[in-house]
Short mmCIF file of C-alpha atoms in Angstrom, two decimals:
data_model
loop_
_atom_site.label_atom_id
_atom_site.label_comp_id
_atom_site.label_asym_id
_atom_site.label_seq_id
_atom_site.Cartn_x
_atom_site.Cartn_y
_atom_site.Cartn_z
CA UNK A 481 -130.93 -64.62 15.13
CA UNK A 482 -127.81 -63.31 17.19
CA UNK A 483 -129.57 -62.07 20.55
CA UNK A 484 -126.62 -62.82 23.01
CA UNK A 485 -126.70 -61.83 26.89
CA UNK A 486 -123.81 -60.36 28.36
CA UNK A 487 -123.19 -62.97 31.33
CA UNK A 488 -120.27 -64.44 29.86
CA UNK A 489 -117.13 -63.52 32.37
CA UNK A 490 -114.63 -65.18 30.01
CA UNK A 491 -113.98 -64.48 26.19
CA UNK A 492 -115.77 -67.01 24.06
CA UNK A 493 -114.18 -67.42 20.60
CA UNK A 494 -115.74 -70.51 19.47
CA UNK A 495 -118.54 -72.94 20.40
CA UNK A 496 -119.51 -76.76 19.25
CA UNK A 497 -123.24 -77.59 19.06
CA UNK A 498 -124.67 -80.70 17.44
CA UNK A 499 -128.01 -81.55 16.05
CA UNK A 500 -129.79 -84.62 16.98
CA UNK A 501 -133.13 -86.17 16.51
CA UNK A 502 -134.25 -89.59 14.66
CA UNK A 503 -134.26 -89.94 10.80
CA UNK A 504 -136.53 -87.14 8.68
CA UNK A 505 -136.94 -84.98 11.43
CA UNK A 506 -135.39 -82.14 9.50
CA UNK A 507 -132.02 -81.88 10.74
CA UNK A 508 -130.10 -81.34 7.61
CA UNK A 509 -132.58 -78.80 6.48
CA UNK A 510 -132.06 -76.89 9.94
CA UNK A 511 -128.28 -77.05 9.67
CA UNK A 512 -128.54 -75.45 6.14
CA UNK A 513 -130.90 -72.82 7.56
CA UNK A 514 -128.69 -71.84 10.40
CA UNK A 515 -125.72 -71.24 7.79
CA UNK A 516 -127.99 -69.20 5.46
CA UNK A 517 -128.42 -71.75 3.01
CA UNK A 518 -132.16 -71.86 2.00
CA UNK A 519 -132.14 -74.28 -0.74
CA UNK A 520 -134.24 -77.03 1.01
CA UNK A 521 -133.43 -80.06 -1.32
CA UNK A 522 -132.61 -82.05 1.76
CA UNK A 523 -132.27 -86.06 1.78
CA UNK A 524 -131.63 -87.66 5.19
CA UNK A 525 -127.98 -87.56 6.32
CA UNK A 526 -126.00 -90.73 6.25
CA UNK A 527 -123.27 -90.31 8.69
CA UNK A 528 -122.16 -86.70 9.55
CA UNK A 529 -122.97 -83.05 8.04
CA UNK A 530 -121.09 -79.68 9.41
CA UNK A 531 -121.15 -76.06 8.84
CA UNK A 532 -119.40 -73.35 10.75
CA UNK A 533 -120.27 -69.83 10.80
CA UNK A 534 -120.14 -66.64 12.86
CA UNK A 535 -122.82 -65.80 15.43
CA UNK A 536 -121.94 -62.45 16.37
CA UNK A 537 -118.55 -62.63 17.41
CA UNK A 538 -118.68 -66.32 18.29
CA UNK A 539 -117.45 -69.08 15.95
CA UNK A 540 -119.92 -71.83 15.67
CA UNK A 541 -119.33 -75.02 14.51
CA UNK A 542 -122.67 -77.17 14.02
CA UNK A 543 -122.71 -81.07 13.41
CA UNK A 544 -125.71 -82.62 11.70
CA UNK A 545 -125.80 -86.27 12.90
CA UNK A 546 -127.63 -88.94 11.01
CA UNK A 547 -130.60 -90.12 12.76
CA UNK A 548 -131.00 -93.54 11.14
CA UNK A 549 -131.59 -96.24 14.16
CA UNK A 550 -127.97 -98.08 12.66
CA UNK A 551 -126.09 -94.65 12.98
CA UNK A 552 -127.15 -93.48 16.38
CA UNK A 553 -124.59 -95.65 18.32
CA UNK A 554 -122.26 -93.32 16.78
CA UNK A 555 -123.97 -90.17 18.47
CA UNK A 556 -122.11 -90.81 21.76
CA UNK A 557 -118.41 -89.88 20.03
CA UNK A 558 -119.62 -86.24 19.75
CA UNK A 559 -121.22 -85.93 22.94
CA UNK A 560 -118.12 -84.79 24.89
CA UNK A 561 -117.07 -82.02 22.46
CA UNK A 562 -120.51 -80.35 22.04
CA UNK A 563 -121.40 -77.55 24.45
CA UNK A 564 -125.10 -78.30 23.92
CA UNK A 565 -127.46 -79.52 21.43
CA UNK A 566 -130.74 -78.94 19.32
CA UNK A 567 -133.14 -82.08 19.29
CA UNK A 568 -135.36 -82.09 16.24
CA UNK A 569 -138.77 -83.55 16.11
CA UNK A 570 -140.93 -84.36 13.27
CA UNK A 571 -144.01 -82.70 15.06
CA UNK A 572 -146.64 -83.94 12.19
CA UNK A 573 -145.24 -87.44 12.64
CA UNK A 574 -147.48 -88.95 15.46
CA UNK A 575 -146.59 -92.38 15.08
CA UNK A 576 -142.83 -91.83 15.48
CA UNK A 577 -143.18 -89.35 18.87
CA UNK A 578 -142.51 -92.29 21.44
CA UNK A 579 -139.45 -93.30 18.98
CA UNK A 580 -138.14 -89.59 19.32
CA UNK A 581 -138.73 -89.57 23.09
CA UNK A 582 -137.22 -93.00 23.90
CA UNK A 583 -133.64 -92.10 21.54
CA UNK A 584 -133.79 -88.46 23.35
CA UNK A 585 -133.93 -89.79 26.76
CA UNK A 586 -131.52 -92.73 26.31
CA UNK A 587 -129.13 -89.79 25.18
CA UNK A 588 -129.50 -87.18 27.90
CA UNK A 589 -128.70 -90.16 30.51
CA UNK A 590 -125.09 -90.40 28.93
CA UNK A 591 -122.48 -89.10 31.58
CA UNK A 592 -121.20 -86.35 29.00
CA UNK A 593 -124.82 -84.82 28.48
CA UNK A 594 -126.33 -85.15 31.82
CA UNK A 595 -125.51 -81.46 32.49
CA UNK A 596 -125.22 -79.90 29.11
CA UNK A 597 -128.02 -77.46 27.58
CA UNK A 598 -130.60 -78.21 25.03
CA UNK A 599 -133.22 -77.24 22.88
CA UNK A 600 -136.37 -79.06 21.02
CA UNK A 601 -137.41 -77.89 17.90
CA UNK A 602 -141.16 -78.98 17.06
CA UNK A 603 -140.47 -78.87 13.55
CA UNK A 604 -142.93 -79.17 10.44
CA UNK A 605 -145.72 -76.96 12.15
CA UNK A 606 -147.08 -76.23 8.51
CA UNK A 607 -148.22 -80.10 8.40
CA UNK A 608 -151.88 -81.12 9.19
CA UNK A 609 -151.92 -82.40 12.59
CA UNK A 610 -148.51 -81.05 13.78
CA UNK A 611 -148.16 -80.91 17.56
CA UNK A 612 -147.71 -77.68 19.31
CA UNK A 613 -144.57 -77.03 21.30
CA UNK A 614 -146.48 -76.89 24.87
CA UNK A 615 -147.90 -80.41 23.76
CA UNK A 616 -144.87 -82.02 22.74
CA UNK A 617 -142.95 -81.10 25.68
CA UNK A 618 -145.14 -83.02 27.52
CA UNK A 619 -145.33 -86.04 25.26
CA UNK A 620 -141.60 -86.08 25.63
CA UNK A 621 -141.77 -85.86 29.15
CA UNK A 622 -139.35 -83.10 29.43
CA UNK A 623 -138.28 -81.24 32.70
CA UNK A 624 -139.66 -77.82 33.19
CA UNK A 625 -136.41 -76.06 32.39
CA UNK A 626 -136.12 -77.21 28.97
CA UNK A 627 -137.50 -75.30 26.21
CA UNK A 628 -139.79 -76.46 23.15
CA UNK A 629 -139.93 -73.97 20.00
CA UNK A 630 -142.34 -74.58 17.35
CA UNK A 631 -140.50 -74.03 13.94
CA UNK A 632 -141.17 -74.64 10.24
CA UNK A 633 -137.42 -75.09 9.21
CA UNK A 634 -138.19 -75.03 5.53
CA UNK A 635 -140.13 -71.47 5.40
CA UNK A 636 -137.27 -69.01 6.39
CA UNK A 637 -137.41 -64.94 6.23
CA UNK A 638 -136.07 -64.54 2.61
CA UNK A 639 -136.52 -60.98 2.50
CA UNK A 640 -134.20 -60.36 5.49
CA UNK A 641 -131.94 -63.44 4.68
CA UNK A 642 -132.80 -65.01 8.04
CA UNK A 643 -133.99 -68.54 8.96
CA UNK A 644 -137.46 -69.30 10.36
CA UNK A 645 -138.07 -67.30 13.73
CA UNK A 646 -138.47 -70.45 15.61
CA UNK A 647 -134.79 -71.77 14.18
CA UNK A 648 -133.31 -68.48 15.13
CA UNK A 649 -135.00 -68.72 18.69
CA UNK A 650 -133.96 -72.06 19.20
CA UNK A 651 -130.51 -71.15 18.45
CA UNK A 652 -130.55 -67.94 20.41
CA UNK A 653 -131.99 -69.69 23.44
CA UNK A 654 -129.59 -72.42 23.48
CA UNK A 655 -126.25 -70.09 22.91
CA UNK A 656 -127.25 -67.86 25.77
CA UNK A 657 -127.91 -70.71 28.06
CA UNK A 658 -124.21 -72.15 27.16
CA UNK A 659 -122.97 -68.43 27.81
CA UNK A 660 -124.42 -68.19 31.13
CA UNK A 661 -123.06 -71.35 32.37
CA UNK A 662 -119.79 -71.09 30.42
CA UNK A 663 -117.19 -71.69 33.10
CA UNK A 664 -119.00 -74.72 34.59
CA UNK A 665 -119.60 -76.17 31.12
CA UNK A 666 -115.89 -75.55 29.86
CA UNK A 667 -114.63 -77.26 32.95
CA UNK A 668 -117.20 -80.14 32.60
CA UNK A 669 -116.27 -80.52 28.65
CA UNK A 670 -112.49 -80.68 29.51
CA UNK A 671 -113.08 -83.62 31.75
CA UNK A 672 -115.23 -85.42 29.17
CA UNK A 673 -112.88 -84.72 26.43
CA UNK A 674 -110.27 -86.56 28.50
CA UNK A 675 -112.34 -89.25 29.02
CA UNK A 676 -113.38 -89.74 25.25
CA UNK A 677 -109.52 -89.42 24.46
CA UNK A 678 -108.96 -92.65 26.94
CA UNK A 679 -111.89 -94.41 25.31
CA UNK A 680 -110.66 -94.01 21.81
CA UNK A 681 -107.25 -94.99 22.78
CA UNK A 682 -108.74 -98.36 24.53
CA UNK A 683 -110.68 -98.94 21.41
CA UNK A 684 -107.99 -98.53 19.18
CA UNK A 685 -105.75 -100.69 21.17
CA UNK A 686 -108.71 -103.44 21.22
CA UNK A 687 -108.86 -103.04 17.36
CA UNK A 688 -105.11 -103.78 17.30
CA UNK A 689 -105.19 -106.43 19.58
CA UNK A 690 -107.99 -108.23 17.63
CA UNK A 691 -106.22 -107.58 14.17
CA UNK A 692 -103.00 -109.11 15.70
CA UNK A 693 -104.97 -112.09 16.88
CA UNK A 694 -106.38 -112.77 13.99
CA UNK A 695 -103.11 -112.40 11.75
CA UNK A 696 -101.58 -114.89 14.34
CA UNK A 697 -104.33 -117.45 13.96
CA UNK A 698 -104.18 -117.07 9.75
CA UNK A 699 -100.41 -117.87 10.35
CA UNK A 700 -100.68 -120.53 12.56
CA UNK A 701 -103.44 -122.22 10.37
CA UNK A 702 -101.30 -121.67 7.16
CA UNK A 703 -98.35 -123.18 8.74
CA UNK A 704 -100.22 -126.32 10.07
CA UNK A 705 -101.62 -126.52 6.50
CA UNK A 706 -98.29 -126.52 5.11
CA UNK A 707 -96.97 -129.09 7.57
CA UNK A 708 -99.78 -131.27 6.64
CA UNK A 709 -98.96 -130.89 3.08
CA UNK A 710 -95.40 -131.83 3.58
CA UNK A 711 -96.43 -134.96 5.48
CA UNK A 712 -98.62 -136.11 2.87
CA UNK A 713 -95.90 -135.57 0.45
CA UNK A 714 -93.29 -137.48 2.35
CA UNK A 715 -95.52 -140.58 2.59
#
């Protein structure tokens, strides 16, 4: 891990990437492996996981987003900041391949992700019936330029203290793609971050308005009840 091309024309100090995928795909174990933690007593992430580490001279911050269906609506809050992402699939879970496909295609239609690079990891290749990368690419109906990598996230190279070769390959491919298109991605990212700030501000104002409205309604109701109580006592 760490084979970086020299195509960048501007200094790159830090990069944020995200790991997405439906629940039980192996995202948390992938995050730990990238960070050099090879203890794989992983449980599905509820919410957000995060690790920061050096990749050559670049500081990488990697987010692991929970894949439960109820949490997926939160993913989009991370789209603007991320430079690219890794999509993880449990390639042995035939019954959920279509669910993974639908979630991925819905995600990449978002305006903040349409032009951002991503790599697909066909995880759990040690399991019986696991779909190989080439076939998974067809099953997910991915564009030709998108690369899919076979991996067994939980089988790192312990002697060399390195992740599984598939994991290393996925990260190298993603980072090199980001570096090759860095100026354009940086410009797009700044625009997206500004839009996300506006969205966050609008949502904050709407929430404040709802709270104030609810408070006003409670106060009006309390005043009316007090008025009725006073009227009843006067009779």
